Coordinates of C-alpha atoms in Angstrom, one line a residue:
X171 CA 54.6 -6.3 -59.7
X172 CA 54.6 -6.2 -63.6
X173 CA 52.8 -9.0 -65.6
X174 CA 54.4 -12.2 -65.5
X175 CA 57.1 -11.0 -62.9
X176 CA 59.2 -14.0 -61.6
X177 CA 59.9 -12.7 -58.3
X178 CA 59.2 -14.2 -55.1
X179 CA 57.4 -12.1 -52.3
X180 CA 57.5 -14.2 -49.4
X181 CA 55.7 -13.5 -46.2
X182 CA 58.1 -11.0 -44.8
X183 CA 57.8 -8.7 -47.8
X184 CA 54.0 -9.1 -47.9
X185 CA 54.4 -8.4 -44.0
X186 CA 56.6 -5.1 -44.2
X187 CA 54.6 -3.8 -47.5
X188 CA 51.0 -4.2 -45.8
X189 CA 51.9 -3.4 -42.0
X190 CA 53.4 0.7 -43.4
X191 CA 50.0 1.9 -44.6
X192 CA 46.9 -0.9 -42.9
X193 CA 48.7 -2.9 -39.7
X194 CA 45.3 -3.7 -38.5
X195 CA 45.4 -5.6 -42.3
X196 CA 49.0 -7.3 -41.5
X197 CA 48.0 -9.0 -38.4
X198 CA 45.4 -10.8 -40.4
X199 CA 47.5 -11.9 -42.9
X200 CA 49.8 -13.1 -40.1
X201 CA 46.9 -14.9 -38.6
X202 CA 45.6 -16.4 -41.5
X203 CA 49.1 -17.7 -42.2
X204 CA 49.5 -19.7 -39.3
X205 CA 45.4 -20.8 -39.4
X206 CA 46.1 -22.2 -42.9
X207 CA 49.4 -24.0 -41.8
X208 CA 47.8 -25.2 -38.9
X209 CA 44.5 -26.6 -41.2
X210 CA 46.6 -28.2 -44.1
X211 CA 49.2 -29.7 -42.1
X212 CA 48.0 -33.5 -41.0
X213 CA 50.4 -33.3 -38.1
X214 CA 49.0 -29.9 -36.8
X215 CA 45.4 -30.0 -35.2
X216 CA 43.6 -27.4 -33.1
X217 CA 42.5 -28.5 -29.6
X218 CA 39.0 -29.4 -29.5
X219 CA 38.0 -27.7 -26.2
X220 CA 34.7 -26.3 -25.6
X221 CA 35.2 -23.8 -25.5
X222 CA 37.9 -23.4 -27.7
X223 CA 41.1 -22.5 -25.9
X224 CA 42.9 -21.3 -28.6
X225 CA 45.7 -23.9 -28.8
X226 CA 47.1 -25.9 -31.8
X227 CA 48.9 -28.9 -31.3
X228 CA 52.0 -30.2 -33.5
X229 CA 53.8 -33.8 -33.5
X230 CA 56.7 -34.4 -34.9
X231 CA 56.9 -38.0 -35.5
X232 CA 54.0 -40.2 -34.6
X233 CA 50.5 -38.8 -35.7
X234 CA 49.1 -41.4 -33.6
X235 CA 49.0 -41.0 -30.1
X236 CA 47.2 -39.2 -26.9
X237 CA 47.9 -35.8 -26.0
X238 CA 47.1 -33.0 -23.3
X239 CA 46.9 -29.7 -24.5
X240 CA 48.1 -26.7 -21.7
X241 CA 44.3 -25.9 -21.0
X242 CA 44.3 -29.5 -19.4
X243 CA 42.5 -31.3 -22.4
X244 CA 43.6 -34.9 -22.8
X245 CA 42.4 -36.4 -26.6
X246 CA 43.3 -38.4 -29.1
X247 CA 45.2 -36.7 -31.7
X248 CA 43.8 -38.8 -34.7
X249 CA 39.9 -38.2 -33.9
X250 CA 40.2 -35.5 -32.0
X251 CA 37.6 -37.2 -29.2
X252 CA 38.7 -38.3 -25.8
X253 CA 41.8 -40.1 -24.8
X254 CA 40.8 -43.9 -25.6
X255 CA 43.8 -46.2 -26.0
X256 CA 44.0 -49.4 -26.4
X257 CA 41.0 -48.8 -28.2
X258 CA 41.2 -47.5 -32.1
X259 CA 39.9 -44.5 -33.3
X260 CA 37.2 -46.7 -35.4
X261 CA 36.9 -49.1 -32.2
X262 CA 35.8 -46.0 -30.2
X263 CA 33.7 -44.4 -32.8
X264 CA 31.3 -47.4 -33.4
X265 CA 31.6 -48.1 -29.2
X266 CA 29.8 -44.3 -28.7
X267 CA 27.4 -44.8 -31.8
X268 CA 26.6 -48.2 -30.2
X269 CA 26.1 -46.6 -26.6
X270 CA 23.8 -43.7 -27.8
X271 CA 21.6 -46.7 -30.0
X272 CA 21.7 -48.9 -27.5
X273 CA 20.9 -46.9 -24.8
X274 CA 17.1 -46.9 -24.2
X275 CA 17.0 -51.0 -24.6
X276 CA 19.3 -51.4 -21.7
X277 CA 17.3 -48.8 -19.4
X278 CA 14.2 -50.9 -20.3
X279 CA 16.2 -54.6 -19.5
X280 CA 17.3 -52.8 -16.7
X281 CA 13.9 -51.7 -15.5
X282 CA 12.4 -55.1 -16.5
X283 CA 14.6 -57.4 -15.6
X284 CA 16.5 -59.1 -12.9
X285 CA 19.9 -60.9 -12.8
X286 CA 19.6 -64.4 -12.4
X287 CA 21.0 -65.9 -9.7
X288 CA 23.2 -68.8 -10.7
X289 CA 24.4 -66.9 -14.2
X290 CA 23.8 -63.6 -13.7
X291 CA 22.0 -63.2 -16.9
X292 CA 19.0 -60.5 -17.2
X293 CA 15.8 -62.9 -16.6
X294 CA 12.4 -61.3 -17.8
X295 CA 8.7 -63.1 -16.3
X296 CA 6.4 -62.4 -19.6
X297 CA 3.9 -65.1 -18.8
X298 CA 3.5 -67.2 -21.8
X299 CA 3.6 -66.8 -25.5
X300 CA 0.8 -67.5 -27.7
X301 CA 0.4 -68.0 -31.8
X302 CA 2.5 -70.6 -33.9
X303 CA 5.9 -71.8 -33.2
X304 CA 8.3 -70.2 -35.2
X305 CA 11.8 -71.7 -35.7
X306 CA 13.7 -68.6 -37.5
X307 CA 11.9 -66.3 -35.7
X308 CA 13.0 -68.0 -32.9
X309 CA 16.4 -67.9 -33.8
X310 CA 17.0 -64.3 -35.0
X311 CA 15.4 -63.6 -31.1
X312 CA 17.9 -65.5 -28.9
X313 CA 21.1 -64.5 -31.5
X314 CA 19.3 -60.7 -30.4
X315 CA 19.1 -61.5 -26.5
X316 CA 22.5 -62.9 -27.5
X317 CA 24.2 -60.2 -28.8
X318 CA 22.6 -57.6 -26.2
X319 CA 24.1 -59.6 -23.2
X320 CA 27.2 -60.2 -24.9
X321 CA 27.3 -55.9 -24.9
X322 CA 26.2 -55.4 -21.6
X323 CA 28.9 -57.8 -20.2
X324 CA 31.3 -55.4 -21.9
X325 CA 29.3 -52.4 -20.9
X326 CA 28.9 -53.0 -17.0
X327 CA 32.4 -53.8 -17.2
X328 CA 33.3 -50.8 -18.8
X329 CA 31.2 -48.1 -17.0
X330 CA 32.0 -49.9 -13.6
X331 CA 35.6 -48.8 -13.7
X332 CA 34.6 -45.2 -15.2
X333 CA 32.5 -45.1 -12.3
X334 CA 35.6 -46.4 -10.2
X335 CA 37.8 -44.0 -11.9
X336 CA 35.7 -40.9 -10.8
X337 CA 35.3 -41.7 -7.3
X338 CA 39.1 -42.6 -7.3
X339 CA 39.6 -38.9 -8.3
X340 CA 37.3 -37.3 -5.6
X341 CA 40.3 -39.4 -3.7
X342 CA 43.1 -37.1 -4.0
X343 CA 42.4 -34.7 -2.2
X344 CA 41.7 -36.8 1.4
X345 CA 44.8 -38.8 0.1
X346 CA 46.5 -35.3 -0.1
X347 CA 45.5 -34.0 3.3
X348 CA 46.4 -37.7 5.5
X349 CA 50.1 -37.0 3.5
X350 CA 50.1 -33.9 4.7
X351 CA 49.4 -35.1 8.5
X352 CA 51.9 -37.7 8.7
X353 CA 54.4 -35.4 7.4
X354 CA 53.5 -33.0 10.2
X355 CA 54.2 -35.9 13.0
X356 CA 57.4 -37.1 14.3
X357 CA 58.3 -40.1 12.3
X358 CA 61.0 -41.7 10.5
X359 CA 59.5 -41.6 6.9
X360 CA 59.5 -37.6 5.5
X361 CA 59.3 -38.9 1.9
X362 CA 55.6 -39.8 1.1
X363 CA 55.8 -39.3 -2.7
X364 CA 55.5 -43.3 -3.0
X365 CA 51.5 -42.6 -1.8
X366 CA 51.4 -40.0 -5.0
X367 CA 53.2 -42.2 -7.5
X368 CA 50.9 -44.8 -6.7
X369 CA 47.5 -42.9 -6.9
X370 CA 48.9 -41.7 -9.8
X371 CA 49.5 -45.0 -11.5
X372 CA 46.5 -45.7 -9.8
X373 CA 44.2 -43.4 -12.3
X374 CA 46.5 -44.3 -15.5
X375 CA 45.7 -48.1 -14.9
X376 CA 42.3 -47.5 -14.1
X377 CA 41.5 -45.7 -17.4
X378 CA 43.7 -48.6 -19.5
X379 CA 41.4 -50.7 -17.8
X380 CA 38.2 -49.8 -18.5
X381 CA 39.1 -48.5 -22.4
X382 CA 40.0 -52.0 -22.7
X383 CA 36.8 -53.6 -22.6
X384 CA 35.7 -51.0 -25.4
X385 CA 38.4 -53.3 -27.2
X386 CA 37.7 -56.7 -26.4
X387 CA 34.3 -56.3 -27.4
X388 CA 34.9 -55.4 -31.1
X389 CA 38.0 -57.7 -31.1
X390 CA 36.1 -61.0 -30.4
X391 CA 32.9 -60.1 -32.0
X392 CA 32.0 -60.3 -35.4
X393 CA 31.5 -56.6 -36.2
X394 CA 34.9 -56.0 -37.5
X395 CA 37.0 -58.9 -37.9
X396 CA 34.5 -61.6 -38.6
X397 CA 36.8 -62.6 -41.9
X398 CA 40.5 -62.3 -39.9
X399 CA 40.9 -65.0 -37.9
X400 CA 38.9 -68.4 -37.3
X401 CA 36.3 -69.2 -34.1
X402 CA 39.5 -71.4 -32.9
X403 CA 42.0 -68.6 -33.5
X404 CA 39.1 -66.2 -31.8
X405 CA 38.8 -68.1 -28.7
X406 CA 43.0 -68.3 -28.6
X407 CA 43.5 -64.6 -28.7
X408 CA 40.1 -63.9 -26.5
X409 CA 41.7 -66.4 -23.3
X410 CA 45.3 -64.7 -23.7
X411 CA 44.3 -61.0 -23.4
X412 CA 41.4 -61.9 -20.8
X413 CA 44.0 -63.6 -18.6
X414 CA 46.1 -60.2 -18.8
X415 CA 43.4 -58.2 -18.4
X416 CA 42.2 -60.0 -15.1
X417 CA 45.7 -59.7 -13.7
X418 CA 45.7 -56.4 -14.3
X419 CA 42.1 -55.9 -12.8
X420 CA 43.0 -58.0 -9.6
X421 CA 46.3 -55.7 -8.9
X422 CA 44.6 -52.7 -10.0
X423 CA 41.9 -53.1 -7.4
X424 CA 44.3 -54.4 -4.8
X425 CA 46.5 -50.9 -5.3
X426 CA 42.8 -49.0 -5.0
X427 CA 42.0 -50.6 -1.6
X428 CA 45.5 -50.0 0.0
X429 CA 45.9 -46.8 -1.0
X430 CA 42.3 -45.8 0.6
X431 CA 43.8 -46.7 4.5
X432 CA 44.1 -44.0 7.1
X433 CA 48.0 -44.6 7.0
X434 CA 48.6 -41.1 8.4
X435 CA 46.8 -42.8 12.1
X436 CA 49.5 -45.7 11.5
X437 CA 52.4 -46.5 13.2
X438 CA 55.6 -46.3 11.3
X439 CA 56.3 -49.8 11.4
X440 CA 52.9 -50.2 9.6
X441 CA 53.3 -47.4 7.3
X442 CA 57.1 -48.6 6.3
X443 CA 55.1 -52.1 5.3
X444 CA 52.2 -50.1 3.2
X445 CA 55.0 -48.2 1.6
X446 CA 56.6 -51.4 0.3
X447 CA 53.3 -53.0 -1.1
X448 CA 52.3 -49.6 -3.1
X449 CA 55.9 -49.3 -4.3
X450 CA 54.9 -52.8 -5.5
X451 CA 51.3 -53.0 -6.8
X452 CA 52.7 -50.0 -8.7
X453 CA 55.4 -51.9 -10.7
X454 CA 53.4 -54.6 -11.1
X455 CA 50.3 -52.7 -12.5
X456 CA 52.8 -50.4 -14.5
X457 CA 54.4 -54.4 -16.2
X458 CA 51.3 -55.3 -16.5
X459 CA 49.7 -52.3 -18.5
X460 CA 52.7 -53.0 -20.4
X461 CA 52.2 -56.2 -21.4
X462 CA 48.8 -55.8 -22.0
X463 CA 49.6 -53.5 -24.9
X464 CA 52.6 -55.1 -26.2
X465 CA 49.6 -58.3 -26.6
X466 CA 47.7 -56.0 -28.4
X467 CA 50.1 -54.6 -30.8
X468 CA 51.9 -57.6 -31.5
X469 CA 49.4 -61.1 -30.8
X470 CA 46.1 -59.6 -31.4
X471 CA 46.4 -56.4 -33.7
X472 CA 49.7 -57.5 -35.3
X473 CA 48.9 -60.9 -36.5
X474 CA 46.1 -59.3 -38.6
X475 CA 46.7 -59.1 -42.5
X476 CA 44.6 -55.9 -43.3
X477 CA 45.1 -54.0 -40.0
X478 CA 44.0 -50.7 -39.9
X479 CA 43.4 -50.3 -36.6
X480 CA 46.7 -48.1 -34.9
X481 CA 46.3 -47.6 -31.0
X482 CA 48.3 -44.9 -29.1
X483 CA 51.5 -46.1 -27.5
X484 CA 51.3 -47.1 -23.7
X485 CA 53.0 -44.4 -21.9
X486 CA 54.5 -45.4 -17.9
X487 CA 54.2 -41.4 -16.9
X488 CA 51.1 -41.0 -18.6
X489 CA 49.4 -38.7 -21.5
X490 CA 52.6 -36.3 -22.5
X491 CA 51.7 -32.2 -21.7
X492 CA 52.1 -29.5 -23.2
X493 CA 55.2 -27.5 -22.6
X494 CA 55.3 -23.6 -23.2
X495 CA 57.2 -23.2 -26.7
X496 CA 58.7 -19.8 -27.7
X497 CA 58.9 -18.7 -30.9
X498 CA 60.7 -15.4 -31.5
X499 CA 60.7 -14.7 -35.2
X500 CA 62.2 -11.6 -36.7
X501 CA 61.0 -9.9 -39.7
X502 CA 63.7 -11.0 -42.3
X503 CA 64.0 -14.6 -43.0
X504 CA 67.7 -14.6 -43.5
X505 CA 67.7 -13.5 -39.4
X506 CA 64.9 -15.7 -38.8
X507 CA 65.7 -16.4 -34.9
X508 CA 64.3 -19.5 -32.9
X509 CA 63.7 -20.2 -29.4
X510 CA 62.4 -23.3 -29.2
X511 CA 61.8 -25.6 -25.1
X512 CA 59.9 -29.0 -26.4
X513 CA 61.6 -32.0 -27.5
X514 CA 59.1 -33.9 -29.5
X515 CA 56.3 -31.6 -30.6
X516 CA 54.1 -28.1 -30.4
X517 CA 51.0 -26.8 -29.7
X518 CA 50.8 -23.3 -30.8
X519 CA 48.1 -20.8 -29.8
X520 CA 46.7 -17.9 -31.7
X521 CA 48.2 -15.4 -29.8
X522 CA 51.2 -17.7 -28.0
X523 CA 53.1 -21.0 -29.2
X524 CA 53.1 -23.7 -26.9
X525 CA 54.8 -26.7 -27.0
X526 CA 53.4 -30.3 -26.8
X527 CA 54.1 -34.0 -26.2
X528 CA 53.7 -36.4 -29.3
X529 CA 50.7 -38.3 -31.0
X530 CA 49.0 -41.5 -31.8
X531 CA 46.6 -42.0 -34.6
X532 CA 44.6 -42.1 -38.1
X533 CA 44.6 -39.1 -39.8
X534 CA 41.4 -37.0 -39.9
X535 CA 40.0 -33.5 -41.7
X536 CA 40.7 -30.9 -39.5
X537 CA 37.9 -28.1 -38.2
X538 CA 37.5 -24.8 -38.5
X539 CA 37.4 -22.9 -35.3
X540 CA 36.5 -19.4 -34.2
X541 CA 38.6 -16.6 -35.2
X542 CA 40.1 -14.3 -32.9
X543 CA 40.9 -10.8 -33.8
X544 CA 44.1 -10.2 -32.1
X545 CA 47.2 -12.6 -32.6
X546 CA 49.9 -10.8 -30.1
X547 CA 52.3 -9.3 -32.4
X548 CA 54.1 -13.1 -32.2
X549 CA 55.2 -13.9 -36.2
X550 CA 55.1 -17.9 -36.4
X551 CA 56.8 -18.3 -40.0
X552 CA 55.3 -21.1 -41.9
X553 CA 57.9 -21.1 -44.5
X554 CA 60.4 -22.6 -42.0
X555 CA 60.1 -26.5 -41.9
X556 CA 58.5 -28.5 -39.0
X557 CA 61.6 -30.6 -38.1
X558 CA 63.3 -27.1 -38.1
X559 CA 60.9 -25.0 -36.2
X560 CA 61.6 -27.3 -33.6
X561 CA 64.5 -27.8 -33.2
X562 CA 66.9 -25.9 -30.7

């Protein structure tokens, strides 16, 4: 081009000019194109696999939200960490931070300690103290032992439904096998896909559950919002979402023991009644999951005057998936053709769009990842809009 030319070379002419004499040199400039779309663009993150799979993900609407990319990843789209609603992105940050710190005092309590018996309270025999009395000394100590039960409460809690969540999992498959024997009998019930739905709702209440401990610790304490609401106000807010959260404990662990009987050594009468309480306990935990968030959003989080703190949505059928997105683009924009399968947003790989569920919240500086050296021969044409490259 001349000095000072005014014309426009878009990507296509680059493309066609540069893929004649060095192709090699076009299929970089392709990728390049779609690593710098991908990098710039707030509502387009890679996945953060390890190892890296190679996938991008793209919302449409809601930057804050839960995804799972096609290589089975479920995170949260605003920190890129692990799925954590209804906890904030800032809410899980500090909670890991405070884990790693405050991991080698618990191990020692937990050594050198015992519960005691009437509250339950870690109980240390030290023999006696010796030296002068000191008042603040004394203070600053038991606001310390204070503050360490106060996040052991929330820990225990916390790590005993992980812990319930992973043996839970190891379920499916002796869930999946005693389906597969009743359906071999001779018996009036066929349809066992109530036993599925409910060990599926199951594993999404469970994981509400224990994230939500995460939340009520840095909700009622004084680490964050110490200035937003009084101690009267604090204990309000704390009774309503404990109530909802032990309702949705007590049905939660009432769904886990049913769905652990041998129903496929049942009779049917027997199994036609365990059908009807897992239909049930799953409606109920599903309302109750629900509500639990709707608390959040609206009595605890919402009634804040400086809130910063956005929480994925509550989904009933659980973290959206990715869904395989084709993008066919020709050479010449005025022919650009799209063939687009997702409804609500993408995930695009290096060498293969995908397509992906939405996303839930704050936004964050996105990574450089590994470069591969082939892209497919797949153009993905960054001059086309995101509500457009989307659309059918």
């Amino acid at each position: 081009m001349a000095h000072k030319c005014n014309a426009v070379c878009d990507e296509s002419v680059v493309r066609n000019l540069v893929s004649k004499r060095h192709p090699d040199l076009a299929e970089k400039f392709d990728r390049f194109l779609l690593e710098s779309y991908i990098e710039d663009n707030r509502m387009v993150k890679w996945c953060p696999s390890t190892p890296h799979c190679g996938n991008a993900i793209r919302v449409e609407d809601d930057e804050f939200c839960e995804v799972e990319c096609s290589c089975g990843l479920q995170f949260c789209f605003s920190c890129l960490s692990e799925a954590h609603s209804p906890c904030s992105c800032m809410m899980w940050e500090l909670w890991t931070k405070k884990c790693r710190d405050e991991s080698e005092t618990v191990n020692w309590i937990t050594v050198h300690t015992k519960p005691c018996p009437q509250c339950h309270k870690p109980v240390e025999k030290n023999g006696h103290s010796c030296g002068r009395y000191k008042e603040d000394q004394a203070k600053k100590t038991e606001r310390a032992k204070r503050d360490l039960y106060r996040y052991m409460h929330y820990l225990n809690r916390y790590k005993a439904h992980t812990d319930s969540f992973k043996l839970e999992s190891k379920l499916k498959e002796t869930i999946l096998e005693k389906i597969s024997i009743s359906e071999e009998r001779e018996s009036i019930l066929r349809d066992f896909s109530w036993v599925t739905n409910g060990l599926n709702r199951l594993f999404r209440s469970r994981r509400v559950l224990s994230y939500s401990y995460p939340f009520a610790f840095y909700m009622f304490g004084e680490e964050i919002f110490v200035d937003e609401m009084t101690n009267k106000e604090r204990e309000i807010k704390q009774h309503l979402f404990e109530d909802q959260q032990q309702q949705l404990e007590a049905n939660v662990e009432k769904l886990s023991k049913i769905l652990e009987e041998p129903f496929d050594q049942y009779s049917d009468d027997k199994v036609t009644e365990m059908r009807m309480q897992i239909i049930n306990l799953t409606v109920i935990t599903d309302t109750l999951c629900k509500k639990m968030y709707e608390c959040i959003e609206n009595d605890l989080l919402g009634s804040l005057q400086c809130n910063t703190h956005n929480i994925a949505p509550y989904k009933s059928k659980g973290i959206e998936k990715a869904s395989e997105l084709a993008v066919c683009w020709n050479s010449k924009p005025s022919t650009t053709e799209k063939c687009v399968t997702s409804d609500s947003s993408t995930s695009g790989k290096r060498d293969r769009p995908f397509g992906f569920g939405s996303s839930e919240d704050s936004g964050c500086p996105s990574q450089r990842r590994p470069k591969k050296e082939t892209y497919g021969g797949v153009f993905f044409d960054i001059s086309m809009p995101a509500e457009v490259l989307h659309r059918n």
